[in-house]
XYZ file of C-alpha atoms in Angstrom:
379
model
C -0.572 -17.528 12.933
C 0.264 -18.303 16.841
C -2.802 -17.148 18.956
C -2.476 -14.645 21.350
C -4.413 -14.865 23.878
C -5.472 -11.960 26.162
C -1.428 -10.521 26.053
C -2.432 -8.231 22.628
C -3.853 -5.016 22.119
C -5.394 -6.530 19.460
C -7.117 -9.308 18.929
C -4.914 -10.558 15.975
C -6.349 -14.082 15.113
C -10.351 -12.253 15.627
C -9.555 -9.717 12.640
C -8.353 -12.141 10.320
C -12.008 -14.437 11.011
C -13.712 -11.079 11.007
C -12.630 -10.450 7.693
C -13.211 -14.344 6.136
C -16.661 -14.020 7.095
C -18.239 -11.251 5.763
C -15.638 -10.737 2.769
C -17.479 -11.616 -0.328
C -15.364 -13.799 -2.807
C -15.396 -11.311 -5.723
C -16.945 -11.690 -9.599
C -18.725 -15.209 -10.382
C -15.863 -16.854 -12.412
C -15.686 -20.688 -13.664
C -14.010 -22.887 -11.957
C -11.365 -23.224 -15.469
C -12.358 -19.244 -16.036
C -10.396 -19.212 -12.159
C -7.250 -21.702 -13.373
C -6.833 -19.246 -16.296
C -7.002 -16.018 -14.686
C -4.265 -17.118 -12.331
C -2.223 -18.795 -15.433
C -2.342 -15.914 -17.092
C -1.238 -13.227 -13.794
C 2.274 -15.631 -13.043
C 2.780 -15.572 -17.371
C 2.411 -11.958 -17.211
C 4.053 -11.195 -13.692
C 7.240 -13.807 -15.156
C 7.570 -11.568 -19.114
C 6.976 -7.765 -17.082
C 9.831 -8.463 -14.903
C 12.176 -8.335 -18.066
C 10.360 -5.358 -19.438
C 10.537 -3.428 -16.650
C 14.242 -4.370 -15.774
C 15.175 -3.387 -19.378
C 13.629 -0.784 -19.449
C 14.855 0.619 -16.325
C 18.088 -1.291 -15.602
C 17.498 -2.103 -12.241
C 18.727 -5.650 -11.633
C 18.287 -7.472 -9.282
C 21.121 -7.755 -6.379
C 19.782 -11.072 -5.277
C 17.557 -14.450 -5.258
C 13.864 -12.820 -6.385
C 11.316 -12.342 -3.867
C 8.554 -14.660 -5.378
C 5.230 -13.751 -6.952
C 2.239 -14.748 -5.026
C -1.191 -15.135 -7.172
C -4.191 -14.687 -3.995
C -7.190 -14.897 -3.727
C -9.349 -11.329 -0.703
C -9.139 -13.969 2.126
C -5.579 -13.977 0.822
C -4.748 -10.682 1.118
C -5.994 -10.746 4.261
C -4.152 -13.362 5.926
C -1.203 -11.762 4.743
C -1.135 -8.009 5.602
C -3.069 -8.248 8.706
C 0.687 -10.257 9.579
C 2.481 -7.609 8.010
C 0.628 -4.724 9.942
C 0.955 -6.422 13.269
C 5.202 -7.255 12.219
C 5.257 -3.346 11.335
C 3.355 -2.170 14.260
C 4.762 -5.178 17.222
C 7.681 -2.485 18.970
C 4.601 0.173 19.491
C 1.680 -1.992 20.557
C 4.646 -3.946 22.747
C 5.128 -0.273 24.137
C 1.143 0.007 24.888
C 1.130 -3.632 26.527
C 4.155 -2.018 29.225
C 2.035 0.642 29.915
C -1.431 -0.989 30.637
C -0.038 -3.429 31.873
C 1.838 -1.424 34.629
C -2.465 1.075 35.339
C -5.229 -0.728 37.885
C -7.521 -2.832 35.979
C -5.677 -2.556 32.713
C -4.830 -6.018 32.144
C -9.033 -6.693 32.473
C -9.773 -3.966 30.177
C -7.395 -4.985 27.952
C -8.993 -8.393 27.165
C -12.225 -6.669 26.098
C -10.308 -3.805 23.797
C -8.338 -6.460 21.783
C -11.615 -8.531 20.767
C -13.038 -5.142 19.813
C -10.510 -3.748 17.792
C -10.063 -6.618 16.058
C -13.338 -7.287 14.767
C -12.594 -3.329 12.891
C -9.266 -4.121 12.052
C -11.339 -7.128 10.541
C -14.072 -4.566 8.886
C -11.174 -2.526 7.709
C -9.116 -5.507 6.239
C -12.268 -7.174 4.158
C -12.803 -3.898 3.083
C -9.839 -2.559 1.425
C -9.246 -6.446 0.270
C -11.718 -5.697 -2.604
C -9.679 -2.711 -3.991
C -6.487 -3.699 -3.647
C -5.481 -4.687 -7.826
C -1.940 -5.899 -6.760
C 1.144 -4.910 -3.692
C 4.684 -5.357 -3.429
C 4.016 -6.832 0.919
C 7.738 -5.193 1.714
C 6.915 -6.445 5.406
C 6.501 -9.853 5.450
C 6.889 -11.109 8.615
C 9.505 -13.867 9.833
C 7.230 -16.825 10.054
C 5.729 -17.052 6.605
C 1.692 -16.023 5.863
C 1.141 -17.705 2.719
C 2.653 -20.996 1.382
C 5.529 -20.510 -1.166
C 6.781 -17.714 1.066
C 9.759 -16.776 2.323
C 10.884 -16.481 5.607
C 10.738 -12.240 5.175
C 11.799 -10.245 2.704
C 9.431 -9.166 0.580
C 6.734 -10.952 -2.290
C 4.316 -9.998 -4.674
C 1.029 -10.466 -4.099
C -1.636 -10.345 -6.953
C -4.994 -10.435 -6.429
C -6.711 -11.750 -8.901
C -10.893 -12.087 -8.049
C -9.560 -8.000 -8.020
C -7.942 -7.455 -11.023
C -11.109 -9.158 -12.394
C -13.303 -6.497 -11.624
C -12.186 -4.168 -12.552
C -11.377 -5.012 -15.899
C -15.095 -5.716 -15.656
C -16.442 -2.722 -14.505
C -13.177 -0.613 -17.036
C -15.279 -2.522 -20.137
C -11.004 -2.851 -20.966
C -9.576 -6.002 -22.871
C -8.302 -8.467 -19.571
C -5.045 -9.468 -20.786
C -4.336 -6.014 -21.961
C -5.618 -4.543 -18.662
C -3.688 -7.312 -16.181
C -0.206 -7.470 -17.770
C -0.674 -3.197 -17.214
C -1.285 -4.151 -13.815
C 1.962 -6.924 -13.289
C 3.704 -4.242 -15.161
C 3.364 -1.839 -12.205
C 3.370 -4.532 -9.061
C 6.199 -5.971 -11.170
C 8.197 -1.607 -10.745
C 7.345 -2.556 -7.170
C 9.416 -6.016 -6.987
C 12.737 -3.766 -8.860
C 13.187 -1.712 -6.389
C 13.497 -2.963 -3.420
C 15.467 -6.280 -5.194
C 17.901 -4.056 -6.884
C 18.661 -1.688 -3.889
C 19.010 -3.508 -1.093
C 19.003 -0.991 1.511
C 15.876 0.506 0.669
C 13.413 -1.637 2.652
C 15.918 -1.471 5.941
C 16.122 2.235 4.729
C 11.831 2.178 5.131
C 11.116 0.291 8.357
C 13.541 2.149 10.585
C 11.381 5.559 8.968
C 8.484 3.559 9.570
C 9.643 2.267 13.333
C 10.976 5.732 13.651
C 7.421 7.243 13.166
C 5.960 4.906 15.267
C 8.977 5.307 18.390
C 7.039 8.944 18.379
C 3.800 7.776 18.532
C 1.869 8.308 21.879
C 1.251 5.009 23.299
C -1.796 5.266 25.756
C -3.717 1.960 24.489
C -6.892 3.601 25.032
C -5.664 6.832 23.168
C -4.825 4.780 20.355
C -8.120 2.183 20.621
C -10.145 4.857 20.857
C -8.021 6.480 18.249
C -8.667 3.722 15.413
C -12.585 3.389 16.274
C -12.792 6.390 15.178
C -11.424 6.001 12.012
C -13.393 2.470 11.713
C -16.562 4.497 12.777
C -16.063 6.931 9.931
C -14.851 3.722 7.268
C -18.138 2.249 7.855
C -20.661 5.654 7.864
C -21.832 5.507 11.267
C -21.118 9.299 11.548
C -22.421 9.944 8.467
C -25.561 8.037 10.015
C -25.740 9.765 12.786
C -25.327 13.384 11.696
C -28.149 12.338 9.273
C -26.146 12.994 6.326
C -24.601 11.141 3.140
C -21.443 13.230 3.539
C -19.343 12.941 5.559
C -19.133 15.427 8.370
C -16.140 17.869 8.057
C -12.825 16.569 10.078
C -12.029 18.179 13.262
C -9.283 20.797 11.710
C -5.755 19.173 11.812
C -7.075 15.739 12.184
C -8.349 14.531 8.521
C -6.357 11.942 8.380
C -5.527 8.321 10.593
C -1.866 9.590 9.963
C -2.728 12.666 11.543
C -4.210 12.228 14.588
C -0.710 10.794 16.307
C 1.583 13.444 15.290
C 4.030 14.949 16.977
C 6.573 17.769 15.278
C 9.647 15.218 14.459
C 6.697 12.758 13.004
C 6.073 15.235 10.984
C 10.105 15.137 9.830
C 10.277 12.062 9.407
C 6.574 11.865 7.294
C 7.669 14.161 4.491
C 11.062 11.369 4.518
C 8.766 8.995 3.903
C 5.983 11.069 2.230
C 8.589 11.544 -0.548
C 10.130 8.212 -1.417
C 6.492 6.505 -1.364
C 5.549 9.603 -3.343
C 9.273 8.343 -5.841
C 8.753 4.945 -5.560
C 4.967 5.269 -7.233
C 5.210 7.907 -9.315
C 8.281 5.447 -10.724
C 6.266 2.380 -10.780
C 3.444 4.549 -12.954
C 6.087 6.491 -15.231
C 7.814 2.740 -15.899
C 3.949 1.621 -16.709
C 3.286 3.599 -19.220
C 7.281 3.189 -21.122
C 5.702 -0.463 -21.411
C 2.883 0.392 -21.509
C 3.051 0.959 -25.367
C 5.164 -1.717 -26.692
C 3.030 -4.521 -24.883
C -0.321 -3.091 -24.439
C -2.060 -2.259 -27.790
C -4.995 -0.071 -26.004
C -2.773 0.950 -22.487
C -4.340 4.523 -24.165
C -7.794 3.394 -23.177
C -6.223 1.322 -20.207
C -4.790 4.601 -18.717
C -7.608 7.245 -19.202
C -10.652 4.882 -18.039
C -8.912 3.852 -14.558
C -7.138 7.542 -14.670
C -10.721 8.575 -14.303
C -11.662 5.326 -11.807
C -8.353 6.161 -9.291
C -9.775 9.919 -9.106
C -13.606 10.167 -8.548
C -13.462 6.591 -6.709
C -16.320 4.782 -6.064
C -18.605 5.656 -3.520
C -19.657 7.349 -0.433
C -17.121 4.688 1.557
C -14.420 5.351 -0.644
C -14.450 9.761 -0.199
C -14.507 8.348 3.615
C -11.342 5.532 3.027
C -9.746 8.028 1.175
C -10.301 10.842 3.711
C -9.442 8.614 7.300
C -6.142 6.922 6.208
C -4.779 9.977 3.503
C -5.825 8.667 0.489
C -5.931 12.105 -1.590
C -2.768 12.539 -0.298
C -1.911 8.511 -2.104
C -3.068 10.083 -4.777
C -1.188 13.021 -5.246
C 1.855 10.812 -4.711
C 1.924 8.759 -8.143
C 1.335 12.359 -10.027
C 4.083 13.611 -8.255
C 6.396 11.305 -7.558
C 5.917 10.313 -11.835
C 6.415 14.121 -12.921
C 9.446 14.335 -10.379
C 10.800 10.952 -12.326
C 9.486 12.037 -16.092
C 11.028 15.787 -15.402
C 14.550 13.773 -14.126
C 14.893 11.491 -16.849
C 14.679 14.290 -19.053
C 17.223 16.045 -17.730
C 19.301 13.279 -16.858
C 18.617 10.576 -18.578
C 17.280 7.025 -17.475
C 20.990 6.409 -15.810
C 21.003 9.626 -13.751
C 17.894 9.191 -12.878
C 18.701 6.454 -11.491
C 21.392 7.754 -9.327
C 18.207 8.533 -6.599
C 19.157 4.237 -5.710
C 22.335 5.303 -4.848
C 21.508 5.460 -1.354
C 19.721 7.355 1.257
C 21.234 10.333 1.141
C 19.795 10.221 -2.866
C 16.573 10.289 -2.587
C 15.297 13.492 -3.303
C 13.417 15.528 -0.552
C 9.740 16.020 -0.230
C 10.480 19.851 -1.374
C 12.816 18.060 -4.244
C 9.698 15.784 -5.791
C 7.751 19.294 -5.699
C 10.781 20.802 -7.827
C 12.662 17.598 -10.140
C 15.626 20.697 -10.806
C 16.941 21.593 -7.346
C 17.265 17.002 -6.824
C 19.289 17.318 -10.484
C 21.740 20.468 -9.014
C 22.331 18.638 -5.482
C 22.972 15.431 -6.728
C 23.972 16.424 -10.566
C 23.667 12.982 -12.023
C 25.298 12.537 -14.876
C 22.857 11.973 -18.114
C 23.231 8.308 -19.756
């Protein structure tokens, strides 16, 4: 990663090094076991591609993006690079404002180090929980060996998959394939719908452009979020449970919203609900044919997803809006199921025609309204 010096509001290099230093490697496995897990995940990813595309009738319009099996530090490095790329326009504006403020540059040098450490803490925390991810906004310069110049890539986090399969006490071979089915669906979505990535990036950039870019405000808001995750608020209040968030500020997203942002966020919420719900629907649709223990895996995993693993997970949900993400899986899956039952898979696939055929937030909750608007022909 290119050295950033003191020109950035976040010291991204320090974020990566901090996360790498405090992140645990994951469950204990022998060298041969690790090699077998990586090989099996690659095989399952390849098999999942065929299963998903046959079930959805969606096919790539260009060369396939790669599948990368990574460890926790590899996931951190890739996501810090993507995060930096996505936030670049907003942070540039904030940097310009800081430079115009007396003493702003000197303060920024200190602030970027502090925030770099805190970004590293957050990425370390998340790196132990993500099983897989389609990294939509890969930077122009690959952060991982074998990655393309942008265009997305599928990451499978091997130690986390092993950890969860052991925690749930499920068949490891079935669980690995089940995870790959979900993540491969995301890769298929972006591979088969060429406008989707640019549309999402445009919406996110529009959302960020509306943000308050005062550097001190941005850093303080982020610092409050990380402090909540680290448990400092709970310690200060002498209680294990996180203190109630101020009204209207229940998550990090809420801290930067304007009326215009709320409109954009509603559209983003609808798209993410569609993508996540579609992945769950496909995973459950394909699962019974290729994953013998799918019913047991789904029941145990759903219970784990709903309850979380402890105090820090509850804090994470509150601060980053993860409860809303859970609803995205549930509401999005209900939308997809209802539309497929009404119009068939080919009728549902009309959703991918253009941004105008994407469901609104209201239509996610009322699939019949989307069917009435788009009038997809049953196939």
